[in-house]
Coordinates of C-alpha atoms and ligand atoms in Angstrom, one line a residue:
X12 CA 58.8 96.2 53.0
X13 CA 56.3 95.6 55.8
X14 CA 54.8 98.6 57.7
X15 CA 54.0 98.9 61.4
X16 CA 51.7 101.4 63.2
X17 CA 50.6 101.5 66.8
X18 CA 48.5 103.8 68.9
X19 CA 47.8 104.2 72.6
X20 CA 45.7 107.2 73.7
X21 CA 42.3 108.7 74.2
X22 CA 41.0 108.3 70.6
X23 CA 39.7 105.2 68.9
X24 CA 42.7 103.3 67.5
X25 CA 41.3 101.7 64.4
X26 CA 40.9 104.9 62.2
X27 CA 44.3 106.0 63.2
X28 CA 45.9 102.6 62.5
X29 CA 44.2 102.4 59.1
X30 CA 45.2 106.0 58.2
X31 CA 48.8 105.2 59.3
X32 CA 48.8 102.0 57.2
X33 CA 47.5 103.9 54.2
X34 CA 50.4 106.3 54.6
X35 CA 52.8 103.3 54.6
X36 CA 51.2 101.7 51.5
X37 CA 54.1 103.0 49.4
X38 CA 56.4 100.6 51.2
X39 CA 54.8 97.7 49.4
X40 CA 52.6 95.0 50.9
X41 CA 50.4 92.1 50.0
X42 CA 48.2 91.7 53.2
X43 CA 47.3 93.7 56.2
X44 CA 45.8 93.4 59.7
X45 CA 45.0 95.1 63.0
X46 CA 44.9 94.0 66.6
X47 CA 43.0 96.2 69.1
X48 CA 42.4 95.9 72.9
X49 CA 38.6 95.6 72.9
X50 CA 36.4 95.2 75.9
X51 CA 36.7 91.4 76.1
X52 CA 40.3 91.0 75.1
X53 CA 42.4 91.5 71.9
X54 CA 40.5 91.4 68.7
X55 CA 42.2 90.8 65.3
X56 CA 41.1 91.4 61.8
X57 CA 43.3 90.5 58.8
X58 CA 42.8 90.5 55.0
X59 CA 44.8 89.6 51.9
X60 CA 45.4 92.3 49.3
X61 CA 44.9 96.0 49.5
X62 CA 43.8 97.9 52.5
X63 CA 40.3 98.2 51.1
X64 CA 39.9 94.5 51.8
X65 CA 40.9 95.1 55.4
X66 CA 38.5 98.0 55.6
X67 CA 35.6 95.8 54.3
X68 CA 36.4 93.2 56.9
X69 CA 36.4 95.8 59.5
X70 CA 33.0 97.1 58.5
X71 CA 31.7 93.6 59.2
X72 CA 33.6 93.1 62.4
X73 CA 34.0 96.6 63.9
X74 CA 37.0 97.0 66.1
X75 CA 36.5 99.4 69.0
X76 CA 39.3 100.2 71.4
X77 CA 41.9 102.8 72.1
X78 CA 45.1 100.7 72.1
X79 CA 46.1 98.8 68.9
X80 CA 48.7 97.8 66.4
X81 CA 48.5 97.5 62.6
X82 CA 50.6 95.9 59.9
X83 CA 51.1 95.7 56.2
X84 CA 52.9 92.6 55.2
X85 CA 55.3 92.1 52.3
X86 CA 55.7 88.3 52.2
X87 CA 59.1 86.8 52.9
X88 CA 58.4 83.5 54.9
X89 CA 55.0 82.0 53.8
X90 CA 52.9 83.1 50.8
X91 CA 50.5 86.1 51.1
X92 CA 47.4 84.7 52.9
X93 CA 45.1 85.7 55.7
X94 CA 46.7 83.1 58.0
X95 CA 50.2 84.4 57.3
X96 CA 49.1 88.1 57.7
X97 CA 50.0 89.9 60.9
X98 CA 49.2 90.3 63.8
X99 CA 50.1 86.8 65.0
X100 CA 48.6 85.6 68.1
X101 CA 49.7 83.1 70.8
X102 CA 47.6 82.9 73.9
X103 CA 47.1 86.5 75.2
X104 CA 49.8 87.9 73.0
X105 CA 49.5 89.6 69.6
X106 CA 52.6 90.6 67.6
X107 CA 53.4 92.5 64.4
X108 CA 56.9 92.3 63.0
X109 CA 59.1 93.7 60.3
X110 CA 62.3 91.9 59.4
X111 CA 63.4 88.3 59.3
X112 CA 64.2 85.9 62.1
X113 CA 67.1 84.0 60.8
X114 CA 67.0 81.1 63.3
X115 CA 63.2 80.7 63.0
X116 CA 63.4 77.0 61.9
X117 CA 65.4 76.0 64.9
X118 CA 63.1 78.0 67.2
X119 CA 60.0 76.5 65.5
X120 CA 61.1 72.9 66.2
X121 CA 62.0 73.7 69.7
X122 CA 58.6 75.3 70.4
X123 CA 56.7 72.6 68.6
X124 CA 58.6 70.0 70.6
X125 CA 57.4 71.6 73.8
X126 CA 53.8 71.5 72.7
X127 CA 53.2 74.9 71.0
X128 CA 51.1 74.7 67.8
X129 CA 51.9 77.0 64.9
X130 CA 49.1 78.1 62.7
X131 CA 51.1 80.0 60.0
X132 CA 54.3 79.6 57.9
X133 CA 55.8 82.8 59.2
X134 CA 58.8 83.5 61.3
X135 CA 56.8 86.1 63.2
X136 CA 54.5 83.6 64.9
X137 CA 57.6 82.2 66.6
X138 CA 58.0 85.6 68.5
X139 CA 54.4 85.5 69.6
X140 CA 54.9 82.0 71.0
X141 CA 58.2 82.8 72.7
X142 CA 56.6 85.8 74.4
X143 CA 53.6 83.7 75.4
X144 CA 55.9 81.1 76.9
X145 CA 57.5 83.8 79.0
X146 CA 54.3 85.4 80.1
X147 CA 53.1 81.9 81.3
X148 CA 56.1 81.9 83.6
X149 CA 54.7 85.1 85.2
X150 CA 56.8 87.7 83.6
X151 CA 55.3 91.1 82.6
X152 CA 55.1 91.9 78.9
X153 CA 58.3 93.9 78.7
X154 CA 60.3 91.3 80.6
X155 CA 58.8 88.5 78.5
X156 CA 59.8 90.2 75.3
X157 CA 63.4 90.8 76.6
X158 CA 63.7 87.2 77.6
X159 CA 62.3 86.0 74.2
X160 CA 64.5 88.2 72.2
X161 CA 67.6 86.6 73.8
X162 CA 66.8 83.5 71.6
X163 CA 66.1 85.5 68.4
X164 CA 68.7 86.1 65.7
X165 CA 68.0 88.4 62.8
X166 CA 66.3 91.7 62.0
X167 CA 63.2 92.8 63.7
X168 CA 61.0 95.7 64.6
X169 CA 58.1 94.4 66.7
X170 CA 55.1 95.8 68.4
X171 CA 53.3 93.6 70.9
X172 CA 50.0 93.6 72.9
X173 CA 49.1 91.4 75.8
X174 CA 45.6 90.9 77.2
X175 CA 47.0 91.2 80.7
X176 CA 48.4 94.8 80.0
X177 CA 45.6 96.5 78.0
X178 CA 46.9 100.0 78.4
X179 CA 50.3 99.6 76.7
X180 CA 52.2 98.5 73.6
X181 CA 55.7 97.2 73.9
X182 CA 58.0 97.7 71.0
X183 CA 61.6 96.6 70.3
X184 CA 64.0 96.8 67.4
X185 CA 67.1 95.4 65.9
X186 CA 68.2 96.4 62.3
X187 CA 64.6 97.2 61.1
X188 CA 63.5 100.8 61.6
X189 CA 61.0 102.0 64.3
X190 CA 60.1 105.4 65.4
X191 CA 58.0 106.5 68.4
X192 CA 55.7 109.5 68.1
X193 CA 54.7 111.6 71.1
X194 CA 51.8 113.9 71.5
X195 CA 49.5 115.2 74.2
X196 CA 47.6 112.2 75.5
X197 CA 48.8 109.7 72.9
X198 CA 51.9 107.7 72.0
X199 CA 52.4 106.1 68.6
X200 CA 54.9 103.8 66.9
X201 CA 55.6 103.3 63.2
X202 CA 58.1 101.9 60.9
X203 CA 58.3 105.1 59.0
X204 CA 57.7 108.8 59.7
X205 CA 54.9 109.6 57.2
X206 CA 52.5 107.2 59.0
X207 CA 52.5 109.6 62.0
X208 CA 52.8 113.0 60.4
X209 CA 49.1 114.0 60.9
X210 CA 49.3 113.2 64.6
X211 CA 52.7 114.5 65.7
X212 CA 56.0 115.8 64.5
X213 CA 57.7 114.9 67.8
X214 CA 59.6 111.6 67.1
X215 CA 62.1 109.4 68.8
X216 CA 64.2 107.1 66.6
X217 CA 64.8 103.8 68.3
X218 CA 68.3 102.3 68.1
X219 CA 69.1 98.7 67.7
X220 CA 68.8 96.6 70.8
X221 CA 66.3 98.9 72.5
X222 CA 62.8 98.2 73.9
X223 CA 60.1 100.8 74.7
X224 CA 56.9 100.6 76.7
X225 CA 54.3 103.0 75.1
X226 CA 51.4 104.4 77.2
X227 CA 49.0 107.2 76.6
X228 CA 51.1 109.5 78.9
X229 CA 54.4 108.8 77.3
X230 CA 57.0 106.1 76.9
X231 CA 60.0 104.5 78.7
X232 CA 62.9 103.5 76.7
X233 CA 65.5 100.9 77.7
X234 CA 68.2 98.7 76.3
X235 CA 67.2 95.1 76.0
X236 CA 69.2 94.4 79.1
X237 CA 66.9 96.8 81.0
X238 CA 69.3 99.7 81.3
X239 CA 67.4 103.0 81.0
X240 CA 67.9 105.2 78.0
X241 CA 67.1 108.9 77.9
X242 CA 66.3 110.3 74.5
X243 CA 64.3 113.4 73.8
X244 CA 62.0 113.5 70.8
X245 CA 63.2 115.4 67.7
X246 CA 61.0 117.8 65.7
X247 CA 60.4 116.6 62.2
X248 CA 60.0 119.4 59.7
X249 CA 58.0 117.4 57.2
X250 CA 54.3 118.3 57.0
X251 CA 51.4 115.9 56.4
X252 CA 50.5 117.8 53.2
X253 CA 53.9 116.9 51.8
X254 CA 52.9 113.3 51.9
X255 CA 49.6 113.8 50.0
X256 CA 48.9 113.7 46.2
X257 CA 47.8 117.3 46.0
X258 CA 45.6 116.8 42.9
X259 CA 48.1 114.8 40.9
X260 CA 47.0 111.4 39.6
X261 CA 50.0 109.7 41.2
X262 CA 52.6 110.5 43.8
X263 CA 55.3 109.8 41.3
X264 CA 54.0 112.5 39.0
X265 CA 53.7 114.9 41.9
X266 CA 57.2 114.1 42.9
X267 CA 58.6 114.6 39.4
X268 CA 56.9 118.0 39.3
X269 CA 58.2 118.8 42.8
X270 CA 61.8 118.4 41.7
X271 CA 62.5 122.2 41.3
X272 CA 61.3 122.7 44.8
X273 CA 63.2 119.7 46.2
X274 CA 66.4 121.0 44.6
X275 CA 65.9 124.5 45.9
X276 CA 65.4 123.2 49.4
X277 CA 68.5 121.0 49.0
X278 CA 70.7 123.8 47.7
X279 CA 69.4 126.4 50.1
X280 CA 72.2 127.9 52.2
X281 CA 74.8 125.6 50.8
X282 CA 75.9 127.5 47.7
X283 CA 78.5 130.1 48.6
X284 CA 78.2 132.2 45.5
X285 CA 80.5 135.0 46.8
X286 CA 83.4 132.6 47.3
X287 CA 82.6 130.2 44.5
X288 CA 82.4 127.4 47.1
X289 CA 80.1 125.1 49.0
X290 CA 79.1 126.1 52.5
X291 CA 78.5 122.9 54.2
X292 CA 79.4 122.9 57.8
X293 CA 77.1 120.0 58.2
X294 CA 79.2 117.8 55.9
X295 CA 81.1 117.3 59.1
X296 CA 84.5 116.8 57.5
X297 CA 87.3 119.3 58.1
X298 CA 89.5 120.8 55.4
X299 CA 92.2 118.5 56.8
X300 CA 89.9 115.5 56.2
X301 CA 89.4 116.7 52.6
X302 CA 93.1 116.8 52.0
X303 CA 93.9 113.4 53.6
X304 CA 91.3 111.4 51.6
X305 CA 93.1 108.9 49.5
X306 CA 90.1 107.4 47.8
X307 CA 86.4 107.7 47.8
X308 CA 84.2 104.6 47.7
X309 CA 80.5 105.3 46.9
X310 CA 78.1 102.6 48.1
X311 CA 74.4 102.4 47.4
X312 CA 71.6 100.3 45.9
X313 CA 69.2 100.8 42.9
X314 CA 68.5 104.3 41.9
X315 CA 70.9 105.7 44.6
X316 CA 73.6 103.6 43.0
X317 CA 73.0 105.4 39.7
X318 CA 73.4 108.7 41.5
X319 CA 76.8 107.5 42.8
X320 CA 78.0 106.7 39.2
X321 CA 77.5 110.4 38.4
X322 CA 79.1 111.2 41.7
X323 CA 82.1 109.2 40.9
X324 CA 82.6 111.0 37.6
X325 CA 82.2 114.4 39.3
X326 CA 84.6 113.5 42.2
X327 CA 87.4 112.4 39.8
X328 CA 86.9 115.2 37.4
X329 CA 86.5 118.1 39.9
X330 CA 88.5 116.9 42.9
X331 CA 91.0 114.6 41.2
X332 CA 90.6 112.0 43.9
X333 CA 90.3 108.4 42.8
X334 CA 86.7 107.3 43.3
X335 CA 85.0 104.0 42.8
X336 CA 81.3 103.1 43.1
X337 CA 80.0 99.7 44.1
X338 CA 76.6 98.1 44.7
X339 CA 76.4 97.9 48.5
X340 CA 75.2 94.3 48.3
X341 CA 78.3 93.3 46.3
X342 CA 80.7 95.2 48.5
X343 CA 79.5 93.5 51.6
X344 CA 79.5 90.1 50.1
X345 CA 83.3 90.1 49.4
X346 CA 86.4 90.8 51.3
X347 CA 86.8 94.4 50.0
X348 CA 90.1 96.2 50.5
X349 CA 89.0 99.3 52.5
X350 CA 90.5 101.1 55.4
X351 CA 92.1 104.3 56.7
X352 CA 92.4 107.0 54.1
X353 CA 89.2 105.8 52.4
X354 CA 86.1 108.0 52.6
X355 CA 82.9 105.9 52.1
X356 CA 79.9 107.8 50.9
X357 CA 76.8 105.8 51.6
X358 CA 73.9 107.2 49.6
X359 CA 70.3 106.2 50.5
X360 CA 67.0 107.9 50.2
X361 CA 65.5 106.1 53.2
X362 CA 68.8 105.8 55.1
X363 CA 67.6 102.3 56.1
X364 CA 68.5 100.1 53.1
X365 CA 70.0 97.0 54.8
X366 CA 72.8 96.4 52.3
X367 CA 74.0 100.0 52.3
X368 CA 73.8 100.1 56.0
X369 CA 75.7 96.9 56.5
X370 CA 78.3 97.7 53.8
X371 CA 78.9 101.1 55.4
X372 CA 79.2 99.6 58.9
X373 CA 81.8 97.0 57.6
X374 CA 83.8 99.8 56.0
X375 CA 83.7 101.8 59.1
X376 CA 84.9 98.9 61.2
X377 CA 87.9 98.5 58.9
X378 CA 88.9 102.1 59.4
X379 CA 87.2 104.1 56.7
X380 CA 85.4 107.3 57.4
X381 CA 81.7 107.2 56.5
X382 CA 79.7 110.1 55.1
X383 CA 76.0 109.5 54.7
X384 CA 73.9 111.2 52.0
X385 CA 70.3 110.4 53.0
X386 CA 66.9 112.0 52.9
X387 CA 65.3 110.7 56.1
X388 CA 66.6 112.7 59.1
X389 CA 67.8 110.5 61.9
X390 CA 67.6 107.2 59.9
X391 CA 70.0 104.4 60.5
X392 CA 72.7 105.2 58.0
X393 CA 73.3 108.8 59.1
X394 CA 73.2 107.6 62.7
X395 CA 76.1 105.2 62.2
X396 CA 78.1 107.6 59.9
X397 CA 80.8 109.9 60.9
X398 CA 79.1 112.8 59.1
X399 CA 75.8 113.3 57.3
X400 CA 74.9 115.5 54.4
X401 CA 71.1 115.4 54.0
X402 CA 69.1 115.9 50.9
X403 CA 65.9 118.0 51.5
X404 CA 63.5 116.4 49.1
X405 CA 60.7 115.9 51.7
X406 CA 58.9 112.6 52.0
X407 CA 59.1 110.5 48.8
X408 CA 56.0 108.2 48.6
X409 CA 56.2 106.8 45.1
X410 CA 58.2 103.6 45.2
X411 CA 60.1 104.8 42.1
X412 CA 62.5 107.4 43.3
X413 CA 62.6 110.7 41.4
X414 CA 62.9 113.8 43.5
X415 CA 65.3 112.0 45.9
X416 CA 67.5 110.9 43.0
X417 CA 67.8 114.4 41.7
X418 CA 68.7 115.8 45.1
X419 CA 71.2 113.1 45.6
X420 CA 72.8 114.3 42.4
X421 CA 72.9 117.8 43.8
X422 CA 74.6 116.7 47.0
X423 CA 77.1 114.6 45.2
X424 CA 78.0 117.5 42.9
X425 CA 78.2 119.9 45.8
X426 CA 80.4 117.5 47.7
X427 CA 82.7 117.2 44.6
X428 CA 83.0 121.0 44.3
X429 CA 83.7 121.2 48.1
X430 CA 86.4 118.5 47.8
X431 CA 87.9 120.0 44.7
X432 CA 88.1 123.4 46.3
X433 CA 89.9 122.1 49.4
X434 CA 92.4 120.1 47.3
X435 CA 93.1 122.9 44.9
X436 CA 91.8 120.8 42.0
X437 CA 89.4 123.5 40.7
X438 CA 90.0 127.2 40.5
X439 CA 87.7 130.1 41.3
X440 CA 86.4 130.5 37.8
X441 CA 85.4 126.8 37.3
X442 CA 83.9 126.5 40.7
X443 CA 82.1 129.8 40.2
X444 CA 80.5 128.6 37.0
X445 CA 79.4 125.3 38.6
X446 CA 78.0 127.1 41.7
X447 CA 76.1 129.6 39.5
X448 CA 74.9 126.8 37.2
X449 CA 73.6 124.8 40.2
X450 CA 71.8 127.8 41.6
X451 CA 69.9 128.1 38.3
X452 CA 69.1 124.4 37.9
X453 CA 65.7 124.4 39.8
X454 CA 64.4 127.1 37.5
X455 CA 65.9 125.6 34.4
X456 CA 64.1 122.3 35.1
X457 CA 60.9 124.0 36.3
X458 CA 60.5 126.0 33.1
X459 CA 60.4 122.9 30.9
X460 CA 58.5 120.4 33.0
X461 CA 55.0 120.9 31.5
X462 CA 56.2 120.9 27.9
X463 CA 58.4 117.9 28.5
X464 CA 55.4 116.1 30.1
X465 CA 53.2 116.9 27.0
X466 CA 55.9 115.9 24.5
X467 CA 56.6 112.6 26.3
X468 CA 52.9 111.8 26.6
X469 CA 52.7 112.2 22.9
X470 CA 55.8 110.1 22.1
X471 CA 54.7 107.4 24.4
X472 CA 51.5 106.8 22.3
X473 CA 53.8 105.4 19.6
X474 CA 56.1 103.4 21.9
X475 CA 54.2 102.2 24.9
X476 CA 53.7 98.7 23.5
X477 CA 57.4 98.0 23.0
X478 CA 58.5 94.9 24.9
X479 CA 62.2 95.9 25.1
X480 CA 63.7 99.3 25.3
X481 CA 67.4 100.3 25.3
X482 CA 68.7 103.5 26.9
X483 CA 72.1 104.7 25.7
X484 CA 74.5 107.4 27.0
X485 CA 78.1 108.1 27.6
X486 CA 79.8 109.6 30.6
X487 CA 77.3 111.2 32.9
X488 CA 74.7 110.3 30.3
X489 CA 75.5 106.6 31.0
X490 CA 74.5 107.0 34.6
X491 CA 71.2 108.6 33.5
X492 CA 70.7 105.8 30.9
X493 CA 70.9 103.2 33.7
X494 CA 68.4 105.2 35.7
X495 CA 66.0 105.7 32.8
X496 CA 66.0 101.9 32.2
X497 CA 65.4 101.1 35.9
X498 CA 62.5 103.5 36.1
X499 CA 60.8 102.0 33.1
X500 CA 61.3 98.4 34.4
X501 CA 60.1 99.2 37.9
X502 CA 56.8 100.8 37.1
X503 CA 55.8 99.7 33.6
X504 CA 57.2 96.1 33.7
X505 CA 58.8 96.7 30.3
X506 CA 62.2 95.1 29.9
X507 CA 64.7 97.8 29.6
X508 CA 68.5 98.0 29.6
X509 CA 70.7 101.0 30.2
X510 CA 74.0 100.8 28.4
X511 CA 77.2 102.7 27.9
X512 CA 76.7 103.7 24.3
X513 CA 80.2 102.5 23.5
X514 CA 79.4 99.0 24.7
X515 CA 76.4 98.6 22.4
X516 CA 78.4 96.9 19.7
X517 CA 79.8 94.5 22.3
X518 CA 76.5 92.7 22.7
X519 CA 73.2 94.6 22.9
X520 CA 73.3 95.5 19.2
X521 CA 72.1 92.0 18.6
X522 CA 68.8 92.8 20.1
X523 CA 68.0 95.7 17.8
X524 CA 65.4 95.6 15.1
X525 CA 62.4 97.7 14.0
X526 CA 60.5 96.9 17.2
X527 CA 63.0 98.2 19.7
X528 CA 63.0 101.8 20.7
X529 CA 66.4 103.1 21.6
X530 CA 66.4 106.2 23.8
X531 CA 69.6 108.1 23.3
X532 CA 70.9 110.8 25.6
X533 CA 72.6 113.5 23.6
X534 CA 73.8 116.3 25.8
X535 CA 76.2 118.7 24.0
X536 CA 79.3 117.3 25.8
X537 CA 82.6 115.8 24.9
X538 CA 80.9 112.6 24.0
X539 CA 78.4 114.1 21.6
X540 CA 80.0 113.0 18.3
X541 CA 80.6 109.5 19.5
X542 CA 77.1 109.1 20.8
X543 CA 75.8 110.3 17.4
X544 CA 77.8 107.5 15.8
X545 CA 76.3 104.9 18.1
X546 CA 72.9 106.3 17.3
X547 CA 73.7 105.8 13.6
X548 CA 74.7 102.2 14.3
X549 CA 71.4 101.6 15.9
X550 CA 69.5 103.3 13.1
X551 CA 71.3 101.1 10.6
X552 CA 69.6 98.1 12.4
X553 CA 66.2 99.8 12.0
X554 CA 65.9 100.6 15.7
X555 CA 63.5 103.4 16.5
X556 CA 65.4 106.3 17.9
X557 CA 64.0 108.6 20.5
X558 CA 66.5 111.4 21.3
X559 CA 66.9 113.4 24.4
X560 CA 68.5 116.4 22.8
X561 CA 69.4 119.9 23.9
X562 CA 67.1 122.6 22.5
X563 CA 67.9 123.6 19.0
X564 CA 70.2 120.6 18.2
X565 CA 68.7 120.2 14.8
X566 CA 71.7 118.0 13.7
X567 CA 71.0 115.5 16.4
X568 CA 67.2 115.7 16.1
X569 CA 67.4 114.9 12.4
X570 CA 68.7 111.5 13.3
X571 CA 65.8 110.7 15.6
X572 CA 62.3 109.4 14.8
X573 CA 61.1 111.4 17.8
X574 CA 62.9 113.7 20.2
X575 CA 62.4 115.7 23.3
X576 CA 64.3 118.9 24.1
X577 CA 66.1 119.8 27.3
X578 CA 67.8 123.0 28.2
X579 CA 71.4 123.3 27.3
X580 CA 73.7 123.3 30.3
X581 CA 77.4 122.7 31.0
X582 CA 78.4 119.0 30.8
X583 CA 78.6 118.7 34.6
X584 CA 75.0 119.8 35.0
X585 CA 73.6 117.8 32.2
X586 CA 72.3 114.9 34.4
X587 CA 69.8 117.2 36.1
X588 CA 68.0 118.0 32.9
X589 CA 68.5 114.7 31.1
X590 CA 66.9 112.6 33.7
X591 CA 63.6 114.4 33.8
X592 CA 62.3 113.2 30.4
X593 CA 63.4 109.7 31.3
X594 CA 61.3 109.8 34.5
X595 CA 58.4 111.1 32.6
X596 CA 58.8 108.5 29.9
X597 CA 58.6 105.7 32.5
X598 CA 55.6 107.4 34.2
X599 CA 53.7 107.9 30.9
X600 CA 54.3 104.3 29.7
X601 CA 53.1 103.0 33.1
X602 CA 50.1 105.3 33.2
X603 CA 49.2 104.2 29.6
X604 CA 49.4 100.6 30.6
X605 CA 47.4 101.2 33.8
X606 CA 49.9 99.7 36.1
X607 CA 50.1 100.5 39.8
X608 CA 52.5 103.4 39.4
X609 CA 53.1 104.3 43.0
X610 CA 53.2 100.7 44.4
X611 CA 54.6 98.5 41.6
X612 CA 54.2 94.8 42.1
X613 CA 56.8 93.0 44.2
X614 CA 58.6 96.2 45.0
X615 CA 59.1 97.9 48.4
X616 CA 60.1 101.4 49.0
X617 CA 62.6 100.6 51.6
X618 CA 64.4 97.3 51.5
X619 CA 65.2 96.3 55.0
X620 CA 65.7 92.6 54.5
X621 CA 68.5 90.8 52.8
Ligands
AGP709 C1 64.2 103.4 43.1 O1 63.3 103.8 42.2 C2 64.0 102.1 43.7 N1 62.8 102.0 44.3 C3 65.2 101.4 44.4 O2 66.1 101.0 43.5 C4 65.9 102.3 45.5 O3 66.6 103.3 44.9 C5 66.8 101.3 46.3 O4 66.0 100.4 46.9 C6 67.7 102.1 47.3 O5 66.9 102.7 48.3 P1 67.5 103.8 49.2 O6 67.9 105.0 48.4 O7 66.4 104.1 50.2 O8 68.7 103.2 49.9

């Protein structure tokens, strides 16, 4: 989704804004622009396409000034074009905006009827005109924004400049994320933490319905009604280096290789090996809560949803608590039966995905307890939840989630063990094996990463041109099959389906012929024999089988045209090792095809609009 950056301080704004926008590129965008308070008023430069186009335009125009705002736009209302790119200007006011103004048509007609002329197709320009109208009435910028937002329905994070107040930026938010960064002599704003990491690690997360005035010496935070809000900055532990490629060709590849480290960080201090338990005071649920849960409902979108499918299997198996998983967008669209006794686990890398956020809010309103599993500290979903259990993957820049997915798996498995222990559903020995196994997982994955990458690069040479790919698995392998297919679709634009292997003969088998690779997940678990039979059925239709097999499984490997080996683990731990070759498969196909791996077309890292 769109990205916002703002700077007010002693330094020149343009290089900081461009650097911040570059760090937000992963969110996805199709045009970009800057507005800076220059000597003779606000100057604006905008360009369609990648940031290099904006940089070229800036070389011609130059943009000196110390106070400015920048934006990367992901088109929602109005096609990608220079005229629709932000900032939008009305009179002395310049605005950048993330989100969607739902009543923009109504506001547009009202403004046009009173003589305002629109120059773009966007909903954002409406805000610029509303604020302009209020400043014409003599209101200062903050008041003008407050009064304007009274008319606005929808999601927004905005940053606004006015020619009459050249030493400040005014920001406001509702539903779309916005953070304020504070350092000596400068104040910043951004839609996401990585944009500001080189400049400060002191950040304030704005809440819905708040407005802030940013000046070089600091900021004042208020509610939209003007009531003062006092909130101290939090220290963010992410470093700027974590958000750099570090010699890898793409962020995605770096993040796949970072998985052992991300898992170590996520498991650290949480595995109580002595007591075969999970030590998670931060889960924030008491032993009593654990005993009183009647049902767990796992809500998420995309890749995080796939993690919840594994989570559901673990919770039922290890804690013997009924668990369901549902796409957050579906859950919120219907009148779901949810209430007291339900524990909703909302899983989200960003902690800002609108559907997951709204679904969790709805469940909470109806009496469910909400536990967030998120990667971004202080993001919206943890903030509205009763308790938060963070993953510690560090910033994930590649749009295709990898290291965050694997750490979500870790948290969900830890939660299942924790719940199982408190409900007496697993004994010491079983819990001990799981805890010990989890403790070894980072090393187990790390040892095979390079060889897996080499093997998959080689396999991909034979399969990269396939137009359709099927991923098959059963049980936990089914969740990984879904994830493998999503990864491939996202970054290589190859049509792929993840299927429960047992379902193949209920439809997808009709697709199979000698041109279709079928990637079969074959952990040595209770489903092994049945998965082998499904593999044989696919082979009989001449499909080309690529097996993800455990090391030394010669019987399974003999059935495959090509195979990649993973370490043998217990069934519960198999998703951790199975998913890595699938991530690498998607990566290698995309790299072979030369697609934009880290910023695939049409996709955004954080989906904050409906
Ligand atoms: C993952 O590769 C995707 N980019 C996408 O499906 C993502 O998982 C989904 O948008 C949910 O995001 P979240 O985890 O930040 O809520």
